[in-house]
Short mmCIF file of C-alpha atoms in Angstrom, two decimals:
data_model
loop_
_atom_site.label_atom_id
_atom_site.label_comp_id
_atom_site.label_asym_id
_atom_site.label_seq_id
_atom_site.Cartn_x
_atom_site.Cartn_y
_atom_site.Cartn_z
CA MET P 84 -96.20 51.37 56.96
CA ILE P 85 -96.55 50.45 53.29
CA ASN P 86 -95.18 46.93 53.86
CA LYS P 87 -97.63 46.37 56.73
CA CYS P 88 -100.53 47.51 54.54
CA ILE P 89 -99.49 45.17 51.76
CA TYR P 90 -99.02 42.28 54.19
CA PHE P 91 -102.55 42.68 55.55
CA ILE P 92 -104.05 42.80 52.06
CA LEU P 93 -102.13 39.75 50.82
CA LEU P 94 -102.42 37.68 53.99
CA CYS P 95 -105.34 35.62 52.74
CA PHE P 96 -103.98 35.16 49.22
CA ILE P 97 -100.77 33.35 50.26
CA HIS P 98 -97.35 34.41 51.61
CA SER P 99 -96.45 38.10 51.89
CA TYR P 100 -93.91 39.11 49.25
CA ALA P 101 -93.83 40.91 45.91
CA GLY P 102 -96.03 39.08 43.41
CA SER P 103 -97.58 36.78 46.01
CA THR P 104 -101.12 37.25 44.66
CA TYR P 105 -99.97 35.49 41.47
CA GLU P 106 -99.00 32.41 43.49
CA TYR P 107 -102.47 31.94 45.02
CA GLY P 108 -103.65 29.91 42.05
CA TYR P 109 -104.84 30.90 38.59
CA CYS P 110 -107.43 28.18 37.92
CA ALA P 111 -109.68 25.88 39.95
CA ARG P 112 -107.89 22.70 38.83
CA SER P 113 -104.52 23.98 39.99
CA PHE P 114 -105.90 25.05 43.38
CA SER P 115 -107.76 21.77 44.00
CA LEU P 116 -104.50 19.87 43.35
CA SER P 117 -102.52 22.17 45.71
CA SER P 118 -100.57 23.76 42.82
CA THR P 119 -98.68 20.58 41.89
CA LEU P 120 -98.81 20.92 38.08
CA VAL P 121 -95.20 21.74 37.14
CA ALA P 122 -94.89 18.33 35.38
CA ASP P 123 -98.50 17.81 34.28
CA ASN P 124 -99.98 16.81 30.93
CA TYR P 125 -100.99 19.92 29.04
CA HIS P 126 -104.33 21.42 30.09
CA SER P 127 -105.75 24.91 30.04
CA PHE P 128 -103.72 27.42 32.13
CA ASN P 129 -100.83 24.99 32.52
CA SER P 130 -98.28 27.30 30.90
CA LEU P 131 -98.63 29.38 34.09
CA SER P 132 -97.36 26.35 36.02
CA ASN P 133 -94.60 25.63 33.53
CA PRO P 134 -94.26 27.22 30.05
CA ALA P 135 -92.45 24.08 28.86
CA LEU P 136 -95.82 22.27 28.91
CA LEU P 137 -96.84 24.27 25.81
CA ASN P 138 -94.87 21.85 23.60
CA GLN P 139 -97.72 19.36 24.24
CA SER P 140 -100.53 21.67 23.08
CA LYS P 141 -102.78 20.20 20.36
CA GLU P 142 -105.55 22.76 19.78
CA LYS P 143 -106.80 26.25 20.52
CA ILE P 144 -107.96 26.67 24.11
CA PHE P 145 -109.98 29.56 25.56
CA SER P 146 -110.42 29.70 29.34
CA LEU P 147 -111.82 31.98 31.99
CA SER P 148 -111.48 31.76 35.78
CA TYR P 149 -113.53 33.60 38.38
CA TYR P 150 -112.84 33.41 42.12
CA ALA P 151 -115.48 34.65 44.55
CA LEU P 152 -113.27 35.05 47.60
CA SER P 153 -114.10 35.92 51.19
CA LEU P 154 -113.23 39.29 52.76
CA ASP P 155 -114.29 41.23 49.64
CA ARG P 156 -111.49 39.76 47.52
CA SER P 157 -111.74 38.50 43.95
CA MET P 158 -109.62 37.11 41.13
CA GLN P 159 -110.27 36.79 37.40
CA THR P 160 -108.09 35.16 34.74
CA PHE P 161 -108.37 34.98 30.95
CA TYR P 162 -106.27 32.46 29.03
CA TYR P 163 -105.68 31.56 25.38
CA SER P 164 -103.25 29.00 23.95
CA GLN P 165 -102.48 27.92 20.41
CA LYS P 166 -100.51 25.04 18.91
CA LEU P 167 -97.70 26.18 16.60
CA ALA P 168 -95.91 24.36 13.81
CA GLY P 169 -93.82 21.46 15.04
CA ASN P 170 -93.87 20.60 18.72
CA ALA P 171 -94.44 24.13 19.97
CA GLY P 172 -97.15 26.26 21.54
CA LEU P 173 -97.93 29.85 22.48
CA SER P 174 -100.18 31.25 25.20
CA ILE P 175 -101.44 34.63 26.41
CA ALA P 176 -102.90 35.18 29.89
CA ILE P 177 -104.28 38.11 31.87
CA LEU P 178 -104.78 37.81 35.63
CA ARG P 179 -106.43 40.38 37.91
CA THR P 180 -106.72 40.31 41.70
CA SER P 181 -108.37 42.85 43.98
CA SER P 182 -109.09 43.50 47.63
CA GLY P 183 -112.03 45.75 48.47
CA GLU P 184 -111.91 48.78 50.70
CA PHE P 185 -111.38 48.18 54.42
CA ILE P 186 -109.93 50.03 57.39
CA GLY P 187 -106.24 49.46 58.04
CA THR P 188 -104.53 49.41 61.43
CA ASP P 189 -101.11 50.43 62.70
CA SER P 190 -98.67 48.36 64.79
CA PHE P 191 -100.74 49.19 67.94
CA ASN P 192 -103.96 48.00 66.26
CA ASN P 193 -105.33 51.53 66.01
CA PRO P 194 -107.49 52.27 62.92
CA THR P 195 -105.68 54.27 60.24
CA ASN P 196 -106.92 54.77 56.68
CA GLU P 197 -109.11 52.98 54.21
CA LEU P 198 -107.15 50.55 52.01
CA SER P 199 -107.76 48.87 48.66
CA ASN P 200 -105.48 47.00 46.28
CA LYS P 201 -105.48 45.75 42.67
CA ASP P 202 -102.88 43.65 40.85
CA TYR P 203 -102.74 43.01 37.11
CA TYR P 204 -100.52 40.41 35.43
CA GLY P 205 -100.00 39.84 31.71
CA LEU P 206 -98.13 36.76 30.48
CA LEU P 207 -96.79 35.79 27.08
CA SER P 208 -95.45 32.22 27.06
CA PHE P 209 -93.75 29.98 24.50
CA GLY P 210 -92.75 26.34 24.70
CA VAL P 211 -91.00 23.94 22.32
CA GLY P 212 -89.85 20.34 22.59
CA SER P 213 -89.69 16.84 21.17
CA LYS P 214 -92.56 14.61 20.03
CA LYS P 215 -92.25 12.64 23.28
CA GLY P 216 -92.96 15.77 25.39
CA THR P 217 -89.52 16.75 26.65
CA GLY P 218 -88.97 20.47 26.16
CA ILE P 219 -88.30 23.96 27.47
CA GLY P 220 -90.39 27.12 27.77
CA LEU P 221 -90.16 30.81 28.58
CA SER P 222 -92.71 33.27 30.03
CA MET P 223 -92.51 37.06 30.02
CA LYS P 224 -94.57 38.40 32.93
CA LEU P 225 -95.76 41.99 33.22
CA HIS P 226 -97.02 43.13 36.63
CA TYR P 227 -98.87 46.33 37.56
CA SER P 228 -99.94 46.92 41.17
CA ASN P 229 -102.11 49.69 42.58
CA LEU P 230 -102.56 50.42 46.30
CA TYR P 231 -104.82 53.19 47.62
CA VAL P 232 -104.29 54.24 51.23
CA ASN P 233 -107.29 56.43 52.08
CA GLU P 234 -110.95 56.88 51.21
CA LEU P 235 -110.31 59.90 48.95
CA HIS P 236 -107.61 58.00 47.03
CA ILE P 237 -105.21 60.91 47.56
CA ASP P 238 -102.30 58.70 48.59
CA LYS P 239 -101.57 56.25 45.79
CA TYR P 240 -98.88 53.60 45.42
CA THR P 241 -98.30 52.12 41.94
CA GLY P 242 -95.78 49.46 41.02
CA ASN P 243 -94.74 47.89 37.71
CA SER P 244 -92.27 45.31 36.47
CA ILE P 245 -91.32 42.89 33.69
CA THR P 246 -89.83 39.55 34.78
CA LEU P 247 -89.04 36.21 33.11
CA ASP P 248 -89.80 32.61 34.08
CA LEU P 249 -88.00 29.58 32.62
CA GLY P 250 -89.38 26.05 32.56
CA GLY P 251 -88.14 22.59 31.63
CA LEU P 252 -89.82 19.21 31.18
CA ILE P 253 -88.38 15.67 30.88
CA ASN P 254 -90.66 12.89 29.70
CA ILE P 255 -89.26 9.65 31.18
CA ASN P 256 -91.96 7.42 29.70
CA SER P 257 -95.73 7.38 29.14
CA LYS P 258 -96.38 7.21 32.90
CA LEU P 259 -93.67 9.39 34.47
CA ARG P 260 -92.70 13.00 33.79
CA ILE P 261 -90.41 15.43 35.68
CA GLY P 262 -90.74 19.22 35.49
CA MET P 263 -88.87 22.26 36.76
CA LYS P 264 -89.54 26.00 36.75
CA LEU P 265 -87.40 29.01 37.69
CA SER P 266 -89.66 31.96 38.59
CA ASN P 267 -88.42 35.57 38.50
CA PHE P 268 -84.95 34.54 37.37
CA LEU P 269 -84.37 37.74 35.37
CA ASN P 270 -85.06 41.37 36.37
CA PRO P 271 -86.79 40.43 39.65
CA TYR P 272 -87.79 43.94 40.76
CA LEU P 273 -91.12 45.67 41.31
CA THR P 274 -90.64 49.45 41.11
CA TRP P 275 -93.04 51.43 43.32
CA ASP P 276 -93.96 55.07 42.71
CA ILE P 277 -95.47 56.76 45.78
CA ASP P 278 -97.75 59.77 45.29
CA ARG P 279 -98.93 61.28 48.57
CA GLY P 280 -101.15 63.91 46.95
CA ASP P 281 -98.92 66.81 48.02
CA GLY P 282 -97.17 67.23 44.69
CA LEU P 283 -94.14 65.25 45.84
CA SER P 284 -93.40 61.66 44.93
CA ASN P 285 -90.66 59.13 45.50
CA SER P 286 -89.97 55.56 44.46
CA TYR P 287 -88.29 52.40 45.69
CA GLN P 288 -87.82 48.83 44.49
CA GLU P 289 -89.18 45.63 46.01
CA GLU P 290 -87.50 42.39 44.98
CA TYR P 291 -89.43 39.31 43.83
CA PRO P 292 -88.26 36.07 45.39
CA PHE P 293 -86.38 33.65 43.15
CA ILE P 294 -88.56 30.52 43.31
CA ILE P 295 -87.33 27.11 42.19
CA SER P 296 -90.15 24.61 41.62
CA TYR P 297 -89.70 21.00 40.63
CA GLY P 298 -92.01 18.05 40.69
CA ALA P 299 -93.29 14.88 39.08
CA TYR P 300 -96.39 13.53 37.38
CA PHE P 301 -97.20 9.83 37.66
CA ASN P 302 -99.99 8.11 35.73
CA ILE P 303 -101.05 5.33 38.11
CA ASP P 304 -103.59 3.83 35.70
CA GLU P 305 -106.14 5.01 33.14
CA LYS P 306 -108.29 6.54 35.90
CA SER P 307 -105.74 7.93 38.37
CA ASN P 308 -102.96 10.54 38.31
CA LEU P 309 -100.58 11.50 41.12
CA PHE P 310 -98.72 14.83 41.34
CA PHE P 311 -95.84 16.04 43.49
CA GLN P 312 -94.23 19.50 43.71
CA TYR P 313 -91.60 21.15 45.88
CA ASN P 314 -91.08 24.94 45.93
CA SER P 315 -87.94 26.52 47.34
CA VAL P 316 -87.22 30.25 47.68
CA LYS P 317 -83.63 31.42 47.58
CA GLU P 318 -84.26 34.07 50.25
CA LYS P 319 -85.81 31.39 52.53
CA ILE P 320 -89.11 33.26 52.69
CA TYR P 321 -90.85 29.93 52.56
CA GLN P 322 -90.54 26.35 51.33
CA SER P 323 -93.42 24.06 50.54
CA THR P 324 -94.15 20.50 49.51
CA SER P 325 -97.49 19.50 48.00
CA ILE P 326 -99.14 16.41 46.57
CA GLY P 327 -102.22 16.11 44.39
CA TYR P 328 -104.42 13.23 43.27
CA GLU P 329 -106.84 13.15 40.35
CA TYR P 330 -109.45 10.39 39.83
CA ILE P 331 -111.53 10.02 36.67
CA SER P 332 -114.76 8.52 38.01
CA HIS P 333 -116.25 8.21 34.50
CA ASP P 334 -115.87 9.88 31.11
CA ASN P 335 -117.20 13.30 32.18
CA LEU P 336 -116.48 13.66 35.93
CA ILE P 337 -113.05 14.08 37.52
CA LEU P 338 -112.47 14.28 41.29
CA ARG P 339 -109.42 16.08 42.67
CA PHE P 340 -107.67 16.29 46.05
CA GLY P 341 -104.52 17.98 47.30
CA CYS P 342 -102.51 18.50 50.47
CA THR P 343 -99.55 20.68 51.51
CA ASP P 344 -96.92 20.08 54.16
CA ASP P 345 -98.91 22.46 56.40
CA ILE P 346 -101.81 19.97 56.17
CA ASP P 347 -103.90 22.42 54.14
CA ILE P 348 -106.43 20.21 52.36
CA THR P 349 -107.79 21.23 48.95
CA PHE P 350 -110.37 19.52 46.76
CA GLY P 351 -112.62 20.07 43.78
CA PHE P 352 -113.93 18.49 40.61
CA GLY P 353 -114.08 18.88 36.85
CA TYR P 354 -116.94 18.09 34.48
CA ASN P 355 -116.85 17.84 30.68
CA PHE P 356 -120.19 18.78 29.14
CA ASN P 357 -118.98 17.83 25.61
CA ILE P 358 -121.68 19.78 23.74
CA LYS P 359 -121.92 18.58 20.11
CA GLN P 360 -118.41 17.11 20.36
CA ILE P 361 -117.02 20.46 21.54
CA PRO P 362 -115.41 20.01 25.00
CA LEU P 363 -116.81 22.60 27.40
CA ILE P 364 -115.19 21.95 30.78
CA LEU P 365 -116.18 23.32 34.18
CA ASP P 366 -113.65 23.08 37.00
CA TYR P 367 -114.54 23.92 40.60
CA ALA P 368 -112.51 24.16 43.81
CA VAL P 369 -113.30 25.34 47.32
CA ASP P 370 -110.92 27.25 49.59
CA LEU P 371 -111.81 26.53 53.22
CA GLY P 372 -109.55 29.34 54.47
CA SER P 373 -106.17 28.52 56.00
CA GLN P 374 -106.20 31.73 58.10
CA GLY P 375 -109.83 31.55 59.25
CA GLU P 376 -110.91 34.08 56.61
CA GLY P 377 -113.96 32.09 55.47
CA VAL P 378 -114.94 29.87 52.56
CA SER P 379 -114.22 30.89 48.94
CA HIS P 380 -115.50 29.39 45.68
CA LEU P 381 -113.32 29.04 42.58
CA PHE P 382 -114.65 28.44 39.06
CA THR P 383 -112.92 27.89 35.71
CA TRP P 384 -114.55 27.39 32.29
CA SER P 385 -112.55 26.09 29.30
CA ILE P 386 -113.34 25.26 25.70
CA GLY P 387 -111.05 23.53 23.20
CA LEU P 388 -111.30 24.04 19.43
CA ASN P 389 -109.48 21.97 16.85
CA ASP P 390 -107.66 23.84 14.09
#
């Protein structure tokens, strides 16, 4: 029953597996480019795509994402990154997802109990590399999940874990870069504690999938960038191929498009307000709903400060 409840809640985020809410997309730019940023130039939130990208960081960056999703779902992300001495960088991120209360159903489609879910992720990432951009990075990811299974919140399911992600980046030249990321490669277990409100509790472990992501970034010209990414899961839960395209229409406006092998189209834009030479950037993406769940709007605000 618990797995069916979780599947229903996570259906419209992405695939159904432990930690799947994290894979939905943590910023509007990533979503509009169909999550193809494993080999990107460094931007805000990019250490979540690949911690190795932190070796390119040049300033302090503060960012905030807010997703107003359909079906009473939401996602918020806070991000901070800092250049370190040498060719290194550090970032901290907090991501929260939630699904509002709704009535669940059993395998015969009969109504059961009221359900709600919240996931919290905390990430500490570090990356180091050469002056040309080639490098490696590591992320420590803390995950806390909370699932309530009735309107009185008597039955409660809580899960927690600490996992590691490893990333690598190879800078071929100024126009071509190759990136790779191993997600959940160490301690890939989410431990659930089940409290049914009767004074008795039990626990079990759910395994995160081992995800291998690799891709490429290609700078076509001074106004155009092309992205490619392939994700493979060891347990064969899913495989995906995505491409993204970014066009700088003028100094302040950037248009973005993406597509997956399931022909899910994504798009959005970015705008740099550049207030008194301080770059304040707004990124926007729209989720049209791959499962017919309705339209969702995704916003990210970022500001960069020189040391």
